[in-house]
Short mmCIF file of C-alpha atoms in Angstrom, two decimals:
data_model
loop_
_atom_site.label_atom_id
_atom_site.label_comp_id
_atom_site.label_asym_id
_atom_site.label_seq_id
_atom_site.Cartn_x
_atom_site.Cartn_y
_atom_site.Cartn_z
CA MET A 23 21.62 30.68 -99.87
CA PRO A 24 23.68 29.47 -96.99
CA ALA A 25 27.09 27.92 -97.67
CA THR A 26 27.60 24.44 -97.89
CA ASP A 27 29.64 24.16 -94.64
CA ASP A 28 26.74 26.06 -92.68
CA VAL A 29 24.38 23.36 -94.10
CA GLN A 30 26.52 20.56 -93.27
CA LYS A 31 27.15 22.01 -89.65
CA ALA A 32 23.52 22.47 -89.23
CA GLN A 33 22.86 18.79 -90.04
CA ARG A 34 25.65 17.60 -87.59
CA PHE A 35 23.93 20.09 -84.79
CA ARG A 36 20.60 18.52 -85.60
CA GLU A 37 21.51 14.92 -85.10
CA ALA A 38 23.70 15.84 -81.91
CA ALA A 39 21.38 18.35 -80.32
CA LEU A 40 17.65 18.00 -81.31
CA PRO A 41 17.26 14.71 -79.81
CA TYR A 42 17.61 16.52 -76.22
CA LEU A 43 14.67 18.78 -77.13
CA ASP A 44 12.12 17.13 -74.58
CA ASP A 45 14.60 16.99 -71.82
CA VAL A 46 15.55 20.82 -72.50
CA TYR A 47 12.10 21.82 -72.59
CA THR A 48 11.08 20.04 -69.32
CA LEU A 49 13.91 21.85 -67.51
CA ALA A 50 12.77 24.91 -69.13
CA ARG A 51 9.33 24.17 -68.06
CA TYR A 52 10.29 24.01 -64.39
CA LEU A 53 12.73 26.88 -64.08
CA LEU A 54 10.41 29.27 -65.78
CA ARG A 55 7.03 27.71 -65.08
CA ASP A 56 5.20 29.57 -67.97
CA PRO A 57 4.86 27.53 -71.09
CA SER A 58 5.34 30.04 -73.60
CA ASP A 59 8.62 31.61 -71.89
CA ALA A 60 10.00 28.15 -71.60
CA GLU A 61 9.52 27.82 -75.53
CA ASP A 62 11.03 31.17 -76.42
CA ALA A 63 14.13 30.26 -73.91
CA VAL A 64 14.56 26.82 -75.45
CA GLN A 65 14.70 28.33 -79.10
CA GLU A 66 17.01 30.71 -77.78
CA CYS A 67 19.05 27.75 -76.17
CA TYR A 68 19.18 26.02 -79.42
CA LEU A 69 20.32 29.39 -81.45
CA ARG A 70 23.19 30.10 -79.01
CA ALA A 71 24.07 26.39 -79.07
CA LEU A 72 24.54 26.14 -82.76
CA LYS A 73 26.42 29.43 -82.77
CA HIS A 74 28.80 28.03 -80.39
CA PHE A 75 28.49 24.43 -81.86
CA ASP A 76 32.18 24.69 -83.63
CA SER A 77 34.00 25.04 -80.39
CA TYR A 78 31.75 22.48 -78.38
CA ARG A 79 34.25 19.69 -77.35
CA GLY A 80 32.14 18.11 -74.68
CA PRO A 81 31.02 17.45 -72.06
CA ALA A 82 28.04 15.54 -72.89
CA MET A 83 25.42 17.25 -75.20
CA LYS A 84 22.84 17.16 -72.53
CA PRO A 85 24.58 19.02 -69.87
CA TRP A 86 26.12 21.49 -72.22
CA LEU A 87 22.68 22.33 -73.46
CA PHE A 88 21.38 22.71 -70.07
CA ALA A 89 24.19 25.05 -69.14
CA ILE A 90 23.34 27.12 -71.96
CA LEU A 91 19.55 26.83 -71.31
CA ARG A 92 20.29 28.10 -67.57
CA ASN A 93 21.90 31.11 -69.22
CA VAL A 94 18.90 32.14 -71.10
CA CYS A 95 16.66 31.52 -67.92
CA ASN A 96 18.94 33.69 -65.88
CA ALA A 97 18.45 36.66 -68.41
CA GLU A 98 14.68 35.97 -68.38
CA TYR A 99 14.67 36.43 -64.57
CA ALA A 100 16.58 39.30 -64.88
CA ARG A 101 14.17 40.67 -67.22
CA ARG A 102 11.23 39.72 -64.98
CA ALA A 103 12.97 41.53 -62.24
CA HIS A 104 12.95 44.55 -64.12
CA ARG A 105 9.56 44.40 -65.12
CA PRO A 106 7.48 47.28 -63.35
CA SER A 107 4.67 45.00 -62.31
CA ALA A 108 7.02 42.04 -61.12
CA THR A 109 4.91 39.17 -59.53
CA GLU A 110 5.35 38.51 -55.93
CA ASP A 111 7.66 35.22 -56.50
CA THR A 112 10.44 35.66 -58.62
CA PRO A 113 12.22 32.32 -58.92
CA GLY A 114 15.49 34.23 -59.61
CA ALA A 115 15.68 35.15 -55.61
CA VAL A 116 18.28 33.02 -53.91
CA GLU A 117 18.02 31.25 -51.13
CA GLN A 118 14.45 32.23 -50.86
CA THR A 119 12.12 31.03 -47.76
CA PRO A 120 10.11 28.51 -48.99
CA LEU A 121 6.46 28.74 -48.82
CA TRP A 122 6.29 25.94 -46.04
CA GLN A 123 8.55 25.32 -42.99
CA GLU A 124 10.61 22.40 -42.98
CA THR A 125 9.31 19.96 -40.55
CA GLU A 126 11.69 17.86 -38.52
CA ALA A 127 11.61 14.46 -40.02
CA SER A 128 9.31 12.31 -38.27
CA PRO A 129 10.75 9.07 -36.93
CA GLU A 130 7.90 6.88 -38.48
CA THR A 131 8.10 6.26 -42.27
CA GLU A 132 4.86 7.23 -43.56
CA VAL A 133 3.47 6.01 -46.93
CA LEU A 134 3.28 8.29 -49.60
CA ARG A 135 0.26 8.06 -51.83
CA ASN A 136 0.73 7.96 -55.37
CA ARG A 137 -0.05 11.23 -56.85
CA ASP A 138 -0.89 12.19 -60.25
CA ALA A 139 1.94 14.11 -62.03
CA GLY A 140 0.17 17.33 -62.09
CA ALA A 141 -0.04 17.49 -58.19
CA ILE A 142 3.69 16.46 -58.00
CA ARG A 143 4.64 19.01 -60.52
CA LYS A 144 3.01 21.62 -58.48
CA LEU A 145 4.96 20.75 -55.39
CA ILE A 146 8.27 20.77 -57.38
CA ASP A 147 7.41 24.09 -58.94
CA ALA A 148 6.65 25.46 -55.45
CA LEU A 149 10.49 24.55 -54.47
CA ALA A 150 12.72 27.94 -54.09
CA GLU A 151 15.60 28.20 -56.39
CA PRO A 152 18.45 27.00 -56.46
CA PHE A 153 16.93 23.86 -54.88
CA LYS A 154 14.30 23.45 -57.50
CA GLU A 155 17.02 23.41 -60.38
CA THR A 156 19.32 20.85 -58.54
CA PHE A 157 16.14 18.44 -58.08
CA VAL A 158 15.15 18.61 -61.38
CA LEU A 159 18.52 18.02 -63.14
CA ARG A 160 18.75 15.20 -60.79
CA GLU A 161 15.30 13.32 -60.19
CA ILE A 162 14.08 14.24 -63.70
CA ASN A 163 16.68 14.92 -66.19
CA ASN A 164 18.90 12.12 -64.56
CA LEU A 165 22.47 13.97 -64.31
CA SER A 166 24.89 13.03 -62.35
CA TYR A 167 26.15 15.07 -59.43
CA ARG A 168 29.64 15.82 -61.29
CA GLU A 169 27.48 16.93 -64.44
CA ILE A 170 25.14 19.03 -61.87
CA ALA A 171 28.00 20.67 -60.80
CA GLU A 172 29.14 21.60 -64.34
CA VAL A 173 25.80 22.77 -65.29
CA VAL A 174 25.24 25.02 -62.25
CA GLY A 175 28.75 26.12 -61.88
CA ALA A 176 28.97 25.26 -57.97
CA PRO A 177 31.10 22.41 -56.34
CA VAL A 178 29.94 18.87 -55.83
CA GLY A 179 29.67 19.50 -51.96
CA THR A 180 27.13 22.01 -52.70
CA VAL A 181 24.86 20.00 -54.98
CA MET A 182 24.80 17.55 -52.52
CA SER A 183 23.52 19.75 -49.81
CA ARG A 184 20.96 21.68 -51.97
CA LEU A 185 19.55 17.90 -53.16
CA ALA A 186 19.19 17.06 -49.70
CA ARG A 187 17.47 20.24 -48.71
CA ALA A 188 15.14 20.22 -51.63
CA ARG A 189 14.31 16.41 -51.04
CA ALA A 190 13.44 17.29 -47.60
CA MET A 191 11.23 19.99 -48.54
CA LEU A 192 9.32 18.35 -51.06
CA ARG A 193 8.79 15.54 -48.61
CA ALA A 194 7.48 17.81 -46.03
CA ALA A 195 5.49 19.77 -48.48
CA TRP A 196 3.94 16.37 -49.71
CA THR A 197 2.99 15.08 -46.33
CA ALA A 198 1.67 18.40 -45.15
CA GLU A 199 -0.68 18.25 -48.02
CA GLU A 200 -1.71 14.83 -47.69
CA GLU A 201 -2.39 15.40 -43.94
CA HIS A 202 -4.49 18.39 -44.88
CA SER A 203 -6.17 16.04 -47.41
CA ARG A 204 -7.20 13.41 -44.83
CA MET B 19 29.39 10.66 -38.47
CA THR B 20 26.96 12.91 -37.12
CA CYS B 21 22.93 12.96 -38.14
CA ASP B 22 23.68 16.30 -39.97
CA GLU B 23 26.30 14.78 -42.19
CA ALA B 24 24.24 11.52 -42.70
CA ARG B 25 21.17 13.59 -43.61
CA ILE B 26 23.02 15.02 -46.59
CA LEU B 27 25.16 11.63 -47.61
CA LEU B 28 22.13 9.37 -47.49
CA HIS B 29 20.83 11.09 -50.83
CA ALA B 30 24.40 10.24 -52.34
CA LEU B 31 23.95 6.98 -50.97
CA LEU B 32 20.33 6.54 -52.57
CA ASP B 33 21.87 7.90 -55.87
CA ASN B 34 24.72 5.57 -56.15
CA GLU B 35 27.31 8.40 -55.95
CA LEU B 36 29.28 7.37 -53.16
CA ASP B 37 32.38 5.36 -53.23
CA ALA B 38 32.67 1.89 -51.27
CA GLY B 39 34.59 3.72 -48.45
CA HIS B 40 31.73 6.74 -47.99
CA ALA B 41 29.08 4.21 -48.37
CA ARG B 42 30.09 2.12 -45.63
CA GLU B 43 30.62 4.84 -43.34
CA VAL B 44 26.83 6.06 -44.02
CA GLU B 45 25.52 2.59 -43.90
CA GLY B 46 27.49 2.23 -40.21
CA HIS B 47 25.71 5.55 -39.26
CA ILE B 48 22.04 4.30 -40.41
CA ALA B 49 22.59 0.88 -38.81
CA SER B 50 22.99 2.52 -35.49
CA CYS B 51 20.47 5.37 -35.84
CA PRO B 52 16.79 5.03 -35.97
CA ASP B 53 16.10 8.76 -37.13
CA CYS B 54 18.42 8.30 -39.95
CA ALA B 55 17.37 4.94 -41.01
CA ALA B 56 13.64 6.22 -41.20
CA GLU B 57 14.81 9.30 -43.19
CA LEU B 58 16.80 7.05 -45.71
CA ALA B 59 13.83 4.83 -45.99
CA ALA B 60 11.30 7.56 -46.28
CA GLN B 61 13.46 9.22 -49.08
CA GLY B 62 13.92 6.09 -50.85
CA GLU B 63 10.15 5.79 -50.99
CA MET B 64 9.60 9.07 -52.23
CA GLN B 65 12.16 8.60 -55.02
CA ARG B 66 10.38 5.14 -56.13
CA VAL B 67 7.28 7.28 -56.22
CA LEU B 68 8.89 10.03 -58.21
CA ALA B 69 10.29 7.63 -60.66
CA ASP B 70 7.12 5.55 -61.34
CA THR B 71 5.46 9.25 -62.33
CA ASN B 72 6.07 11.09 -65.59
CA LEU B 73 7.16 14.26 -64.52
CA ARG B 74 8.71 15.34 -67.83
CA TYR B 75 7.38 17.46 -70.45
CA THR B 76 7.10 17.10 -73.94
CA ALA B 77 7.99 19.78 -76.43
CA PRO B 78 5.49 20.83 -78.74
CA ALA B 79 5.54 20.15 -82.04
CA SER B 80 5.52 23.83 -83.12
CA LEU B 81 8.65 24.41 -81.03
CA ARG B 82 10.30 21.73 -82.66
CA VAL B 83 9.28 23.23 -86.40
CA ARG B 84 10.44 26.75 -85.00
CA ILE B 85 13.73 25.40 -84.39
CA GLU B 86 14.32 23.34 -87.31
CA ALA B 87 13.25 26.34 -89.42
CA SER B 88 15.90 28.60 -87.86
CA LEU B 89 18.61 26.06 -89.02
CA PRO B 90 20.26 26.96 -92.18
CA GLN B 91 18.72 24.71 -94.84
CA ALA B 92 20.20 23.04 -97.71
CA PRO B 93 19.63 25.10 -100.89
CA ARG B 94 16.76 23.52 -102.97
CA GLU B 95 17.98 21.53 -106.23
CA GLN B 96 17.51 23.68 -109.04
CA PRO B 97 15.12 21.78 -111.66
CA THR B 98 17.09 19.83 -114.38
CA ARG B 99 16.46 19.66 -117.89
CA ARG B 100 17.05 16.10 -118.08
CA ALA B 101 14.22 13.85 -119.64
CA VAL B 102 11.67 13.55 -116.91
CA LEU B 103 9.54 10.60 -116.25
CA ARG B 104 6.25 10.46 -117.95
CA GLY B 105 3.95 8.10 -116.63
CA PHE B 106 5.06 5.85 -113.88
CA ALA B 107 5.95 2.44 -113.90
CA MET B 108 8.73 0.33 -112.62
CA GLY B 109 10.69 -0.08 -115.81
CA SER B 110 10.96 3.68 -115.83
CA ALA B 111 11.68 4.26 -112.27
CA VAL B 112 14.71 1.86 -112.25
CA SER B 113 16.41 3.29 -115.43
CA ALA B 114 15.84 6.62 -114.37
CA LEU B 115 17.57 5.58 -111.25
CA ALA B 116 20.28 4.07 -113.21
CA ALA B 117 20.68 6.82 -115.64
CA SER B 118 20.98 9.66 -112.90
CA GLY B 119 23.67 7.42 -111.09
CA VAL B 120 21.86 7.76 -107.63
CA VAL B 121 23.98 6.23 -104.91
CA ALA B 122 22.81 3.68 -102.71
CA VAL B 123 21.44 4.98 -99.67
CA VAL B 124 21.39 2.28 -96.80
CA LEU B 125 19.90 4.04 -93.62
CA ARG B 126 20.79 2.88 -90.33
CA GLN B 127 18.19 2.56 -87.36
CA ASP B 128 18.70 6.10 -86.05
CA ASP B 129 18.67 7.64 -89.37
CA GLN B 130 15.26 6.02 -89.91
CA GLN B 131 14.22 7.64 -86.52
CA ARG B 132 15.57 11.19 -87.76
CA ILE B 133 13.63 10.70 -91.06
CA LEU B 134 10.71 9.76 -89.41
CA SER B 135 10.71 12.94 -87.25
CA GLU B 136 11.66 14.99 -90.21
CA VAL B 137 8.70 13.64 -92.08
CA VAL B 138 6.32 14.36 -89.25
CA SER B 139 7.68 17.82 -89.31
CA ALA B 140 7.10 18.46 -92.84
CA HIS B 141 3.74 16.85 -92.39
CA LEU B 142 3.17 19.57 -89.61
CA ARG B 143 4.55 22.48 -91.97
CA SER B 144 2.36 21.52 -94.38
CA LEU B 145 -0.80 22.01 -92.52
CA GLN B 146 -0.02 25.54 -91.56
CA ALA B 147 -2.11 28.06 -93.47
CA GLY B 148 -0.90 28.06 -97.52
CA HIS B 149 1.54 25.35 -96.97
CA LEU B 150 -0.37 22.48 -97.98
CA THR B 151 -0.38 22.39 -101.73
CA ASP B 152 2.05 23.95 -104.27
CA VAL B 153 -0.43 22.31 -107.02
CA VAL B 154 -3.88 22.38 -106.46
CA SER B 155 -5.91 19.85 -108.55
CA THR B 156 -7.98 16.80 -107.95
CA ASP B 157 -7.20 15.81 -111.45
CA GLN B 158 -3.99 13.24 -111.60
CA HIS B 159 -3.37 14.52 -114.80
CA THR B 160 -2.61 17.87 -113.81
CA VAL B 161 -0.72 16.98 -110.53
CA LYS B 162 1.44 14.24 -112.13
CA PRO B 163 2.85 16.68 -115.08
CA TRP B 164 3.51 19.31 -112.34
CA PHE B 165 6.43 17.30 -110.64
CA ASN B 166 8.05 16.87 -114.07
CA GLY B 167 11.37 18.78 -114.15
CA LYS B 168 11.19 19.59 -110.31
CA LEU B 169 12.51 16.17 -109.09
CA ASP B 170 14.67 13.29 -110.37
CA VAL B 171 11.93 11.14 -110.05
CA ALA B 172 8.32 12.10 -110.14
CA PRO B 173 6.01 10.53 -107.49
CA PRO B 174 3.12 8.16 -108.72
CA VAL B 175 -0.07 10.34 -108.52
CA ILE B 176 -3.16 8.15 -108.59
CA ASP B 177 -6.62 9.50 -107.82
CA LEU B 178 -8.06 7.60 -105.02
CA THR B 179 -11.42 9.51 -104.80
CA ALA B 180 -13.70 6.65 -105.65
CA GLN B 181 -11.95 4.91 -102.77
CA GLY B 182 -12.62 7.43 -100.35
CA PHE B 183 -9.32 9.43 -100.39
CA THR B 184 -9.60 12.70 -102.06
CA LEU B 185 -6.74 13.92 -104.23
CA VAL B 186 -5.96 17.60 -103.29
CA GLY B 187 -2.96 18.38 -104.96
CA GLY B 188 0.91 18.00 -104.71
CA ARG B 189 4.07 19.93 -103.51
CA LEU B 190 7.94 19.87 -103.22
CA ASP B 191 9.20 19.35 -99.77
CA TYR B 192 12.31 18.74 -98.16
CA ILE B 193 13.36 15.60 -96.37
CA ASP B 194 17.02 14.60 -95.31
CA ALA B 195 18.42 17.36 -96.88
CA ARG B 196 16.89 16.55 -100.38
CA ALA B 197 13.78 17.79 -102.32
CA ILE B 198 10.91 15.08 -102.45
CA GLY B 199 7.61 14.93 -103.57
CA ALA B 200 4.72 14.91 -101.43
CA VAL B 201 1.37 14.21 -102.71
CA VAL B 202 -1.76 15.39 -100.44
CA TYR B 203 -4.89 13.66 -100.01
CA ARG B 204 -7.83 14.23 -98.11
CA ARG B 205 -10.27 11.94 -95.99
CA ARG B 206 -13.04 13.84 -94.30
CA GLN B 207 -11.31 16.73 -92.38
CA HIS B 208 -8.08 14.59 -92.30
CA VAL B 209 -5.07 15.31 -94.21
CA ILE B 210 -2.66 12.42 -95.56
CA ASN B 211 0.57 13.79 -96.97
CA LEU B 212 2.32 10.99 -98.97
CA PHE B 213 6.01 11.50 -99.45
CA VAL B 214 7.70 9.91 -102.09
CA SER B 215 11.51 9.35 -102.43
CA GLN B 216 13.75 7.51 -104.69
CA THR B 217 15.79 4.55 -103.56
CA SER B 218 18.38 2.33 -105.06
CA SER B 219 16.80 -0.49 -103.47
CA ALA B 220 14.08 -2.14 -105.74
CA GLU B 221 12.98 -4.88 -103.22
CA TYR B 222 9.61 -4.71 -101.62
CA ARG B 223 9.54 -3.61 -97.99
CA ALA B 224 6.29 -4.34 -96.25
CA PRO B 225 4.33 -1.42 -94.63
CA ARG B 226 4.97 -0.52 -91.18
CA THR B 227 3.11 2.04 -88.96
CA GLU B 228 4.98 3.91 -86.22
CA THR B 229 3.71 7.07 -84.15
CA MET B 230 5.45 10.08 -83.33
CA GLN B 231 3.98 13.21 -81.82
CA GLY B 232 0.31 12.00 -81.96
CA PHE B 233 0.48 11.20 -85.82
CA ASN B 234 0.51 7.98 -87.60
CA CYS B 235 3.22 7.23 -90.14
CA ARG B 236 3.18 4.50 -92.41
CA ARG B 237 6.24 3.74 -94.36
CA TRP B 238 7.05 1.01 -97.08
CA GLY B 239 9.20 0.62 -100.19
CA ASN B 240 8.28 -0.71 -103.40
CA ARG B 241 9.43 -0.26 -107.04
CA GLY B 242 12.57 1.56 -106.20
CA LEU B 243 10.65 4.06 -104.06
CA ASN B 244 10.44 4.82 -100.57
CA PHE B 245 6.92 6.10 -99.36
CA TRP B 246 5.90 7.63 -96.13
CA ALA B 247 2.17 8.26 -95.52
CA VAL B 248 1.62 10.60 -92.53
CA SER B 249 -1.79 11.78 -91.13
CA ASP B 250 -3.60 12.17 -87.95
CA LEU B 251 -6.06 9.47 -89.15
CA GLY B 252 -6.35 6.42 -87.17
CA ALA B 253 -3.87 3.65 -87.85
CA ASP B 254 -6.49 1.50 -89.43
CA GLU B 255 -7.81 4.03 -91.86
CA LEU B 256 -4.04 4.85 -92.85
CA ALA B 257 -3.37 1.46 -93.66
CA GLU B 258 -6.69 1.17 -95.57
CA PHE B 259 -4.98 4.31 -97.54
CA VAL B 260 -1.82 2.47 -98.19
CA ASP B 261 -3.68 -0.84 -99.42
CA LYS B 262 -5.98 1.11 -101.55
CA PHE B 263 -2.69 3.12 -103.26
CA GLU B 264 -0.70 -0.07 -103.48
CA ALA B 265 -3.44 -1.81 -105.24
CA ALA B 266 -4.14 1.02 -107.80
CA MET B 267 -0.37 1.24 -108.38
CA LYS B 268 -0.40 -2.44 -109.12
CA ALA B 269 -3.38 -2.16 -111.48
CA ASN B 270 -1.48 0.72 -113.53
CA VAL B 271 1.63 -0.90 -113.71
CA GLU B 272 0.02 -4.26 -115.10
CA GLY B 273 -2.34 -2.30 -117.19
#
């Protein structure tokens, strides 16, 4: 039977951390792609977060959980890399060459057609790390540049350049696909 | 400012992350550079399209249940030997409440949301094999006494088979760190969990339906009790269940 302190701590943790479950799961899905790997990572993230909840003094709960999740995911990348039959695209490979060539930005503004969420998610999924991570933290999880810098442990300047690159790559892939479908 | 710098900083401009001084510099460059102006417009447009699209994922309910289950749970209260309620009527509920000295619990809005999510989680847990009922019976005179001694206030158990909702049994569950009773009904293949907890407020609160994770939850308060009816039934059928239940309760109390 757990001690009352543990129960109270779990209750405080539940109130503080569980409201962000969808946010954490969203990030996990983009980082790991595989739904069941994402579930495992999120559960592990919450276990670790509970363990360190006593020493939690901030930052805000959401970026704190993201930083923990990121560590969990990095461990998962390492595990995948050591797997005998590693798939050809390991998301952990830093500065990996994107699947497409970045085009020079065309001077005219092309109007992007609205796409269904599934198609856009695929384009985001295809972004190379660490650009994808930065992009998702900003565009989908709505973190500020400073918060992203804390989560990924990089200077704000690096966050800015990664984000610029991520958006340029995404837009290039998007317009390329639209031209292809024309 | 060079174009290379502007191509990075224009994102910070779009994201409102630049201080006034830097924002002016970027805007100055863009005003004099059609290429960078086009890139800003293009990126701004992409951002608008992205903002209009739901790119988030929703955690599966099973994951929420797994995480909840891994957190330390409060120990269940031991059954007391205190006199238990026999039937159920307004008078006995209120006096039992007074006798047990239950403190008023006034819920804030976010508490209400949290409890709603706990109720839905409890409903989900109950759907796992072998978790639905602790006592299985379609007879209210079997289910009702089963709760006695297990809870401070036994939930009202009413057979609604004639009204189209079959009584299946009862169960002890855990909501908001306390043991509460769940009475289980079935309509066709749909399970309805009726969670009942005591409250110090005897006033009537009209039923309201909320939706969470695809389940409908209709909650109301009456005769010193809080009720949550949860099911994957449609909102109209769940409302019908609550109406039938309340009508039968009223008949019992007056009878």
